[in-house]
Short mmCIF file of C-alpha atoms and ligand atoms in Angstrom, two decimals:
data_model
loop_
_atom_site.label_atom_id
_atom_site.label_comp_id
_atom_site.label_asym_id
_atom_site.label_seq_id
_atom_site.Cartn_x
_atom_site.Cartn_y
_atom_site.Cartn_z
CA UNK V 1 -14.07 -23.37 -22.25
CA UNK V 2 -13.75 -19.62 -22.36
CA UNK V 3 -10.28 -18.30 -22.77
CA UNK V 4 -10.08 -14.78 -21.55
CA UNK V 5 -7.63 -12.47 -23.20
CA UNK V 6 -7.21 -8.86 -22.28
CA UNK V 7 -5.22 -6.04 -23.62
CA UNK V 8 -2.29 -5.11 -21.51
CA UNK V 9 -1.24 -1.69 -22.60
CA UNK V 10 2.27 -1.10 -21.46
CA UNK V 11 4.00 1.72 -23.20
CA UNK V 12 7.53 2.93 -23.05
CA UNK V 13 7.64 5.77 -20.63
CA UNK V 14 8.93 8.18 -23.24
CA UNK V 15 8.34 11.83 -22.76
CA UNK V 16 6.97 13.64 -19.78
CA UNK V 17 4.44 12.55 -17.21
CA UNK V 18 2.96 14.66 -14.46
CA UNK V 19 1.39 12.86 -11.50
CA UNK V 20 -0.77 15.65 -10.23
CA UNK V 21 -2.47 16.39 -6.93
CA UNK V 22 -1.58 13.30 -4.93
CA UNK V 23 0.74 12.27 -2.16
CA UNK V 24 3.58 9.81 -2.19
CA UNK V 25 5.22 7.63 0.45
CA UNK V 26 8.71 8.80 1.29
CA UNK V 27 10.83 5.85 2.45
CA UNK V 28 13.29 8.22 4.10
CA UNK V 29 10.79 9.80 6.48
CA UNK V 30 8.28 6.92 6.56
CA UNK V 31 5.44 9.26 5.81
CA UNK V 32 3.38 10.74 3.01
CA UNK V 33 4.45 13.90 1.23
CA UNK V 34 1.90 15.93 -0.68
CA UNK V 35 3.46 16.88 -4.00
CA UNK V 36 3.28 16.50 -7.76
CA UNK V 37 5.83 14.29 -9.46
CA UNK V 38 7.28 14.83 -12.91
CA UNK V 39 8.68 11.77 -14.67
CA UNK V 40 10.84 12.27 -17.74
CA UNK V 41 11.82 9.18 -19.73
CA UNK V 42 11.41 6.98 -16.70
CA UNK V 43 13.39 9.24 -14.35
CA UNK V 44 11.83 11.29 -11.57
CA UNK V 45 12.73 14.72 -12.82
CA UNK V 46 11.13 16.86 -10.21
CA UNK V 47 8.92 16.77 -7.14
CA UNK V 48 6.96 19.81 -6.02
CA UNK V 49 4.06 21.93 -7.11
CA UNK V 50 3.69 22.61 -10.81
CA UNK V 51 1.42 24.70 -12.97
CA UNK V 52 -0.52 22.86 -15.65
CA UNK V 53 -0.53 25.61 -18.29
CA UNK V 54 3.19 25.44 -18.94
CA UNK V 55 3.34 21.63 -18.84
CA UNK V 56 3.58 19.77 -22.13
CA UNK V 57 3.20 16.08 -21.44
CA UNK V 58 0.86 13.40 -20.11
CA UNK V 59 -1.04 14.35 -17.00
CA UNK V 60 -2.24 11.64 -14.63
CA UNK V 61 -4.65 12.95 -12.05
CA UNK V 62 -3.75 11.31 -8.74
CA UNK V 63 -5.93 13.39 -6.49
CA UNK V 64 -7.32 11.12 -3.74
CA UNK V 65 -4.82 8.44 -4.73
CA UNK V 66 -1.66 7.30 -3.03
CA UNK V 67 1.71 6.75 -4.64
CA UNK V 68 3.96 4.08 -3.19
CA UNK V 69 7.35 2.72 -4.23
CA UNK V 70 6.69 -0.46 -6.26
CA UNK V 71 5.68 -3.55 -4.27
CA UNK V 72 7.87 -6.64 -4.34
CA UNK V 73 6.70 -10.27 -4.16
CA UNK V 74 9.58 -12.57 -3.27
CA UNK V 75 7.61 -15.79 -3.79
CA UNK V 76 5.81 -16.54 -7.06
CA UNK V 77 5.58 -19.48 -9.45
CA UNK V 78 5.61 -18.80 -13.14
CA UNK V 79 5.35 -21.93 -15.27
CA UNK V 80 7.87 -21.10 -17.96
CA UNK V 81 9.70 -23.20 -19.01
CA UNK V 82 7.44 -26.22 -19.06
CA UNK V 83 3.81 -25.24 -18.56
CA UNK V 84 3.36 -22.13 -20.64
CA UNK V 85 -0.36 -22.94 -20.86
CA UNK V 86 -0.64 -22.07 -17.14
CA UNK V 87 1.60 -19.01 -16.92
CA UNK V 88 4.47 -17.58 -18.89
CA UNK V 89 7.00 -15.10 -17.61
CA UNK V 90 5.20 -12.46 -19.67
CA UNK V 91 1.70 -13.22 -18.35
CA UNK V 92 2.91 -13.76 -14.80
CA UNK V 93 4.66 -10.41 -14.91
CA UNK V 94 1.52 -8.75 -16.27
CA UNK V 95 -0.37 -10.22 -13.37
CA UNK V 96 2.29 -8.82 -11.04
CA UNK V 97 2.14 -5.36 -12.59
CA UNK V 98 -1.65 -5.28 -12.31
CA UNK V 99 -1.20 -6.12 -8.63
CA UNK V 100 1.23 -3.22 -8.13
CA UNK V 101 4.39 -5.34 -7.96
CA UNK V 102 7.45 -3.97 -9.72
CA UNK V 103 9.61 -6.94 -8.69
CA UNK V 104 8.90 -10.65 -8.38
CA UNK V 105 10.98 -13.72 -7.64
CA UNK V 106 9.92 -16.83 -9.53
CA UNK V 107 10.59 -20.11 -7.73
CA UNK V 108 12.68 -22.78 -9.45
CA UNK V 109 10.13 -25.60 -9.80
CA UNK V 110 9.74 -25.21 -13.54
CA UNK V 111 10.33 -27.95 -16.14
CA UNK V 112 13.27 -28.08 -16.46
CA UNK V 113 14.09 -26.81 -13.00
CA UNK V 114 16.02 -23.54 -12.52
CA UNK V 115 19.16 -25.32 -11.29
CA UNK V 116 21.86 -24.05 -13.64
CA UNK V 117 23.00 -20.77 -15.12
CA UNK V 118 21.57 -21.42 -18.60
CA UNK V 119 18.03 -21.46 -17.25
CA UNK V 120 18.72 -18.49 -14.99
CA UNK V 121 19.83 -16.56 -18.08
CA UNK V 122 16.76 -17.73 -19.98
CA UNK V 123 14.46 -16.40 -17.24
CA UNK V 124 16.35 -13.09 -17.01
CA UNK V 125 16.21 -12.68 -20.79
CA UNK V 126 12.44 -13.30 -20.85
CA UNK V 127 12.04 -10.81 -18.03
CA UNK V 128 13.80 -8.02 -19.91
CA UNK V 129 10.83 -6.83 -21.90
CA UNK V 130 8.24 -6.81 -19.15
CA UNK V 131 7.53 -3.93 -16.81
CA UNK V 132 8.07 -5.86 -13.56
CA UNK V 133 11.61 -6.90 -12.59
CA UNK V 134 11.93 -10.68 -12.73
CA UNK V 135 14.56 -11.92 -10.25
CA UNK V 136 14.79 -15.70 -10.30
CA UNK V 137 15.44 -18.06 -7.41
CA UNK V 138 17.63 -21.11 -8.02
CA UNK V 139 16.99 -24.68 -6.85
CA UNK V 140 18.80 -26.07 -3.81
CA UNK V 141 19.23 -29.52 -5.34
CA UNK V 142 19.62 -30.64 -8.94
CA UNK V 143 16.18 -31.08 -10.55
CA UNK V 144 14.77 -30.53 -7.03
CA UNK V 145 15.34 -34.22 -6.42
CA UNK V 146 16.93 -33.75 -3.02
CA UNK V 147 19.99 -35.80 -3.95
CA UNK V 148 22.76 -33.54 -5.21
CA UNK V 149 23.44 -29.85 -4.59
CA UNK V 150 22.76 -27.72 -7.68
CA UNK V 151 25.27 -25.36 -9.30
CA UNK V 152 24.70 -22.64 -6.75
CA UNK V 153 27.87 -20.59 -7.39
CA UNK V 154 27.18 -20.49 -11.13
CA UNK V 155 23.60 -19.48 -10.54
CA UNK V 156 24.59 -16.72 -8.13
CA UNK V 157 26.99 -15.42 -10.77
CA UNK V 158 24.22 -15.54 -13.34
CA UNK V 159 21.89 -13.52 -11.11
CA UNK V 160 19.70 -15.57 -8.76
CA UNK V 161 18.76 -13.65 -5.64
CA UNK V 162 18.11 -16.67 -3.40
CA UNK V 163 18.14 -20.46 -3.33
CA UNK V 164 15.04 -22.48 -2.50
CA UNK V 165 13.63 -25.98 -2.30
CA UNK V 166 10.06 -24.68 -2.65
CA UNK V 167 7.88 -27.22 -4.40
CA UNK V 168 10.05 -30.14 -3.24
CA UNK V 169 11.37 -29.68 0.30
CA UNK V 170 14.74 -31.24 1.12
CA UNK V 171 14.01 -34.06 3.53
CA UNK V 172 17.53 -35.39 3.93
CA UNK V 173 19.02 -33.54 6.88
CA UNK V 174 22.61 -34.20 5.88
CA UNK V 175 21.98 -32.71 2.47
CA UNK V 176 20.19 -29.71 3.99
CA UNK V 177 23.16 -29.13 6.24
CA UNK V 178 25.58 -29.23 3.31
CA UNK V 179 23.32 -26.95 1.27
CA UNK V 180 23.13 -24.41 4.05
CA UNK V 181 26.89 -24.55 4.57
CA UNK V 182 27.35 -23.92 0.86
CA UNK V 183 24.73 -21.14 0.64
CA UNK V 184 26.25 -19.39 3.66
CA UNK V 185 29.32 -18.69 1.51
CA UNK V 186 27.21 -16.35 -0.61
CA UNK V 187 25.33 -13.35 0.63
CA UNK V 188 21.90 -14.75 -0.23
CA UNK V 189 19.21 -16.51 1.79
CA UNK V 190 18.04 -20.07 1.53
CA UNK V 191 14.25 -19.99 1.35
CA UNK V 192 12.72 -23.09 2.90
CA UNK V 193 9.35 -24.66 2.29
CA UNK V 194 8.96 -26.30 5.69
CA UNK V 195 7.15 -29.61 5.51
CA UNK V 196 7.96 -33.05 6.90
CA UNK V 197 6.54 -35.31 4.21
CA UNK V 198 6.55 -38.27 6.61
CA UNK V 199 3.94 -36.38 8.61
CA UNK V 200 1.95 -34.61 5.91
CA UNK V 201 1.84 -37.83 3.87
CA UNK V 202 -1.05 -37.82 1.42
CA UNK V 203 -2.86 -35.01 3.24
CA UNK V 204 -4.85 -32.56 1.15
CA UNK V 205 -5.97 -30.07 3.82
CA UNK V 206 -5.33 -29.03 7.42
CA UNK V 207 -5.76 -31.91 9.85
CA UNK V 208 -8.49 -31.00 12.28
CA UNK V 209 -12.23 -30.75 12.74
CA UNK V 210 -13.00 -30.09 9.07
CA UNK V 211 -10.77 -32.80 7.64
CA UNK V 212 -12.57 -35.30 9.87
CA UNK V 213 -15.96 -33.87 9.01
CA UNK V 214 -15.28 -33.92 5.28
CA UNK V 215 -13.48 -37.26 5.28
CA UNK V 216 -10.38 -35.81 3.65
CA UNK V 217 -6.88 -36.74 4.72
CA UNK V 218 -5.20 -34.10 6.82
CA UNK V 219 -1.79 -32.46 7.00
CA UNK V 220 -1.02 -31.96 10.69
CA UNK V 221 0.43 -28.65 11.80
CA UNK V 222 3.44 -30.44 13.27
CA UNK V 223 4.48 -31.41 9.72
CA UNK V 224 5.25 -27.71 9.22
CA UNK V 225 6.42 -26.90 12.72
CA UNK V 226 9.00 -29.70 13.01
CA UNK V 227 10.47 -28.67 9.65
CA UNK V 228 10.58 -25.02 10.76
CA UNK V 229 12.36 -26.10 13.94
CA UNK V 230 14.93 -28.32 12.26
CA UNK V 231 15.67 -25.84 9.49
CA UNK V 232 16.24 -23.11 12.07
CA UNK V 233 18.57 -25.41 14.00
CA UNK V 234 20.59 -26.23 10.89
CA UNK V 235 20.69 -22.55 9.93
CA UNK V 236 21.97 -21.64 13.37
CA UNK V 237 24.61 -24.35 13.21
CA UNK V 238 25.79 -23.48 9.70
CA UNK V 239 25.25 -19.70 10.02
CA UNK V 240 23.15 -19.76 6.89
CA UNK V 241 20.74 -16.89 6.27
CA UNK V 242 17.37 -18.65 6.34
CA UNK V 243 14.03 -17.32 5.11
CA UNK V 244 10.98 -19.40 5.96
CA UNK V 245 8.33 -19.43 3.26
CA UNK V 246 4.57 -19.19 3.84
CA UNK V 247 4.27 -19.64 7.60
CA UNK V 248 0.76 -20.94 8.32
CA UNK V 249 0.52 -22.03 11.95
CA UNK V 250 0.63 -20.32 15.34
CA UNK V 251 3.17 -22.94 16.43
CA UNK V 252 5.59 -22.14 13.60
CA UNK V 253 5.38 -18.51 14.57
CA UNK V 254 6.20 -19.30 18.19
CA UNK V 255 9.30 -21.24 17.10
CA UNK V 256 10.38 -18.39 14.81
CA UNK V 257 9.85 -15.86 17.60
CA UNK V 258 12.06 -17.86 19.97
CA UNK V 259 14.78 -18.13 17.34
CA UNK V 260 14.64 -14.41 16.58
CA UNK V 261 14.77 -13.63 20.29
CA UNK V 262 17.95 -15.68 20.44
CA UNK V 263 19.40 -13.57 17.63
CA UNK V 264 19.41 -16.21 14.89
CA UNK V 265 19.56 -14.77 11.38
CA UNK V 266 16.14 -15.76 10.07
CA UNK V 267 13.22 -14.07 8.38
CA UNK V 268 9.82 -15.29 7.29
CA UNK V 269 6.78 -14.54 5.19
CA UNK V 270 3.02 -15.11 5.18
CA UNK V 271 0.63 -15.33 2.23
CA UNK V 272 -2.55 -13.22 1.99
CA UNK V 273 -4.77 -16.32 1.82
CA UNK V 274 -3.40 -17.64 5.11
CA UNK V 275 -4.33 -14.33 6.74
CA UNK V 276 -7.93 -14.39 5.60
CA UNK V 277 -9.25 -17.89 4.90
CA UNK V 278 -9.67 -20.97 7.09
CA UNK V 279 -10.08 -24.69 6.42
CA UNK V 280 -13.84 -24.23 6.78
CA UNK V 281 -13.80 -22.96 3.17
CA UNK V 282 -13.12 -26.52 2.04
CA UNK V 283 -16.69 -27.49 2.92
CA UNK V 284 -17.39 -26.34 -0.63
CA UNK V 285 -14.91 -28.92 -1.98
CA UNK V 286 -13.66 -26.13 -4.22
CA UNK V 287 -10.03 -26.87 -5.07
CA UNK V 288 -9.30 -23.15 -5.24
CA UNK V 289 -8.98 -23.48 -1.48
CA UNK V 290 -6.37 -26.21 -1.80
CA UNK V 291 -2.85 -25.03 -1.21
CA UNK V 292 0.29 -26.12 0.59
CA UNK V 293 0.66 -25.28 3.42
CA UNK V 294 -3.08 -25.68 3.79
CA UNK V 295 -5.54 -23.14 5.14
CA UNK V 296 -5.58 -23.45 8.91
CA UNK V 297 -7.94 -22.11 11.60
CA UNK V 298 -9.15 -18.78 12.92
CA UNK V 299 -6.75 -19.02 15.88
CA UNK V 300 -3.85 -19.36 13.47
CA UNK V 301 -5.08 -16.32 11.54
CA UNK V 302 -5.19 -14.23 14.70
CA UNK V 303 -1.64 -15.26 15.60
CA UNK V 304 -0.39 -14.56 12.07
CA UNK V 305 -1.92 -11.08 12.20
CA UNK V 306 -0.20 -10.48 15.54
CA UNK V 307 3.03 -11.72 13.96
CA UNK V 308 2.74 -9.09 11.24
CA UNK V 309 2.11 -6.37 13.78
CA UNK V 310 4.91 -7.25 16.16
CA UNK V 311 7.46 -7.86 13.43
CA UNK V 312 7.96 -11.62 13.76
CA UNK V 313 6.66 -11.87 10.21
CA UNK V 314 8.85 -9.81 7.90
CA UNK V 315 7.17 -10.13 4.54
CA UNK V 316 3.85 -10.71 2.81
CA UNK V 317 4.37 -12.86 -0.31
CA UNK V 318 1.64 -14.33 -2.48
CA UNK V 319 3.01 -17.78 -3.40
CA UNK V 320 1.20 -17.13 -6.72
CA UNK V 321 0.81 -20.66 -8.13
CA UNK V 322 -1.12 -20.89 -11.39
CA UNK V 323 -2.80 -24.15 -12.42
CA UNK V 324 -4.96 -24.95 -15.42
CA UNK V 325 -8.73 -24.99 -15.05
CA UNK V 326 -8.79 -28.68 -16.10
CA UNK V 327 -6.43 -29.70 -13.32
CA UNK V 328 -8.16 -27.64 -10.69
CA UNK V 329 -11.61 -28.78 -11.76
CA UNK V 330 -11.01 -32.43 -10.91
CA UNK V 331 -11.72 -34.04 -7.55
CA UNK V 332 -10.46 -32.13 -4.53
CA UNK V 333 -8.19 -35.02 -3.53
CA UNK V 334 -6.44 -35.09 -6.88
CA UNK V 335 -6.26 -31.38 -7.70
CA UNK V 336 -2.82 -29.77 -7.49
CA UNK V 337 -1.93 -27.48 -4.58
CA UNK V 338 -1.72 -23.75 -5.13
CA UNK V 339 -3.64 -20.58 -5.91
CA UNK V 340 -2.93 -17.41 -7.83
CA UNK V 341 -2.56 -14.24 -5.79
CA UNK V 342 -0.71 -11.39 -7.44
CA UNK V 343 -3.71 -9.41 -8.64
CA UNK V 344 -5.72 -9.64 -5.42
CA UNK V 345 -2.95 -9.33 -2.82
CA UNK V 346 -3.13 -5.60 -2.23
CA UNK V 347 -6.95 -5.49 -2.14
CA UNK V 348 -7.00 -8.32 0.39
CA UNK V 349 -4.31 -6.78 2.60
CA UNK V 350 -6.04 -3.40 2.46
CA UNK V 351 -9.53 -4.69 3.17
CA UNK V 352 -8.75 -7.27 5.85
CA UNK V 353 -5.75 -5.71 7.54
CA UNK V 354 -5.35 -2.00 6.91
CA UNK V 355 -9.04 -1.09 6.98
CA UNK V 356 -9.52 -3.27 10.08
CA UNK V 357 -6.68 -1.42 11.83
CA UNK V 358 -4.70 -4.63 12.01
CA UNK V 359 -1.86 -3.16 9.98
CA UNK V 360 -0.71 0.43 9.57
CA UNK V 361 0.35 1.81 6.22
CA UNK V 362 3.88 2.01 7.59
CA UNK V 363 3.88 -1.72 8.43
CA UNK V 364 2.34 -2.55 5.06
CA UNK V 365 5.20 -0.66 3.42
CA UNK V 366 7.67 -2.75 5.43
CA UNK V 367 6.12 -6.08 4.47
CA UNK V 368 5.42 -5.32 0.83
CA UNK V 369 8.13 -2.89 -0.19
CA UNK V 370 11.11 -2.69 2.16
CA UNK V 371 11.70 -6.09 3.78
CA UNK V 372 11.65 -8.34 0.71
CA UNK V 373 14.27 -6.07 -0.84
CA UNK V 374 16.35 -5.92 2.32
CA UNK V 375 16.34 -9.71 2.62
CA UNK V 376 17.37 -10.14 -1.01
CA UNK V 377 19.71 -7.13 -1.12
CA UNK V 378 17.78 -5.23 -3.77
CA UNK V 379 17.96 -1.42 -3.89
CA UNK V 380 14.95 0.30 -2.35
CA UNK V 381 12.87 2.21 -4.90
CA UNK V 382 12.92 5.54 -3.08
CA UNK V 383 10.74 8.21 -4.69
CA UNK V 384 13.26 11.00 -5.06
CA UNK V 385 14.47 13.50 -7.62
CA UNK V 386 16.81 11.97 -10.24
CA UNK V 387 15.95 8.39 -9.24
CA UNK V 388 14.36 5.91 -11.62
CA UNK V 389 10.58 5.93 -11.42
CA UNK V 390 9.67 2.65 -9.73
CA UNK V 391 6.28 3.33 -8.24
CA UNK V 392 2.65 2.33 -8.03
CA UNK V 393 -0.45 4.52 -7.90
CA UNK V 394 -3.20 3.13 -5.71
CA UNK V 395 -6.82 4.05 -5.24
CA UNK V 396 -7.26 2.90 -1.66
CA UNK V 397 -11.01 3.18 -1.24
CA UNK V 398 -12.16 1.72 -4.54
CA UNK V 399 -14.27 -1.39 -3.99
CA UNK V 400 -14.17 -4.02 -6.72
CA UNK V 401 -15.31 -7.59 -7.15
CA UNK V 402 -12.81 -10.29 -8.08
CA UNK V 403 -14.04 -11.80 -11.33
CA UNK V 404 -12.70 -14.78 -13.21
CA UNK V 405 -12.76 -12.95 -16.52
CA UNK V 406 -10.71 -10.02 -15.22
CA UNK V 407 -7.47 -11.83 -14.42
CA UNK V 408 -4.39 -11.07 -16.46
CA UNK V 409 -2.83 -14.32 -15.27
CA UNK V 410 -3.32 -17.24 -17.66
CA UNK V 411 -4.83 -19.22 -14.79
CA UNK V 412 -8.02 -18.68 -12.81
CA UNK V 413 -7.42 -20.59 -9.59
CA UNK V 414 -8.12 -17.82 -7.10
CA UNK V 415 -9.83 -18.45 -3.76
CA UNK V 416 -11.13 -14.88 -3.85
CA UNK V 417 -13.38 -15.08 -6.91
CA UNK V 418 -16.68 -13.37 -6.15
CA UNK V 419 -15.27 -11.49 -3.16
CA UNK V 420 -15.52 -7.72 -2.86
CA UNK V 421 -12.18 -6.20 -2.02
CA UNK V 422 -10.90 -2.66 -1.57
CA UNK V 423 -7.90 -0.99 -3.12
CA UNK V 424 -7.16 -0.77 -6.78
CA UNK V 425 -3.94 -0.34 -8.69
CA UNK V 426 -4.26 2.52 -11.12
CA UNK V 427 -0.82 2.75 -12.67
CA UNK V 428 2.67 1.35 -12.41
CA UNK V 429 5.95 2.92 -13.51
CA UNK V 430 9.14 0.86 -13.75
CA UNK V 431 12.05 0.21 -16.12
CA UNK V 432 11.21 3.18 -18.29
CA UNK V 433 7.80 1.66 -18.91
CA UNK V 434 4.35 2.59 -17.75
CA UNK V 435 1.08 0.73 -17.37
CA UNK V 436 -2.02 2.78 -16.78
CA UNK V 437 -5.30 1.15 -15.86
CA UNK V 438 -8.01 3.38 -17.23
CA UNK V 439 -11.36 2.60 -15.69
ZN1 LIG O 501 5.93 -23.88 -0.79
ZN1 LIG O 502 5.58 -21.66 -3.44
#
């Protein structure tokens, strides 16, 4: 087996940098501003037009490139502690940086589970030295067993930004009610993976034409939709701030729309793969198309795209879920659910949504930069004089092919391998560090 290792050259952002000849997205006016940016020791020192001859520092030519505030992914899985062979906090963060994300939220289904303040501190400590901010999410129940509520207050004090049952949805309604009542005491959301296990059972893909054709057991859409419905009802009753993870069906979206119309305090997200791929992909029996919730149908995709446009969907989040090649290479039935997504997210969104006029840049900024931070109460990384440099430089029109050997993640389970996508991350500044991708 080939183990790919690449150099990841992050340097401390000491000294002066001049980002020259580009334009940046101003969150205050929701538009681009054409200007050079000077960064001094990680702080935006000046914005304007500067002469090169008097400048003594590093010059990054950003002509024909766009500068955005750093992206944020509020739903990732890093495998540390427990499965450091699949992804560590360091490699997962590298993967995030390469994808343009300056903040990520790792889900709690590690081994041991992030369900107490010691592990929260461990994650935060490991995240100190990387360029991307690592903001952990704590488990709803102890060891994600769905029996006892975890030490939520302690974890909030230690720094979790949300509570989630992702990876092991809470099935006991009484417990979910108590959890939501408890979480509503803190100003953080409960992020729910909506799945009725009694309905999804042993399913490995979407239940429909292709599951019948391929003879694989299906997960019906109602397994998701009933859970969405009941979680919304409990959230309304308990006044808990609810965020629904990875919405995949048109029906879920309809339920969420109705709830939002009634003024219930909920938000939701969609993953890039659910916006682009359908269950037809599974004809290949390639387990890189196996994820939970499963890939659905073209009709669902169209509805999800509408949901992004009309604001029912607040956030795009990757649900980056690394798995070892050995585990993913087995039979489709037995392979674990999940795909990696941090490094391809922007290229996919740009090619399939922005370039197709399905999503404006302004909406992309909402879903990838503003809304995740608003939901989790994180300061917006406004590009402004005297602010910390938290930004990403993007080459929008660069076409590149997703290759197995190019991933910075320790895992290779991407459904986009071999695909040509558009939009390339050229550099990332955050936390007084800089990563520049020289190509
Ligand atoms: Zn999930
Ligand atoms: Zn997940």
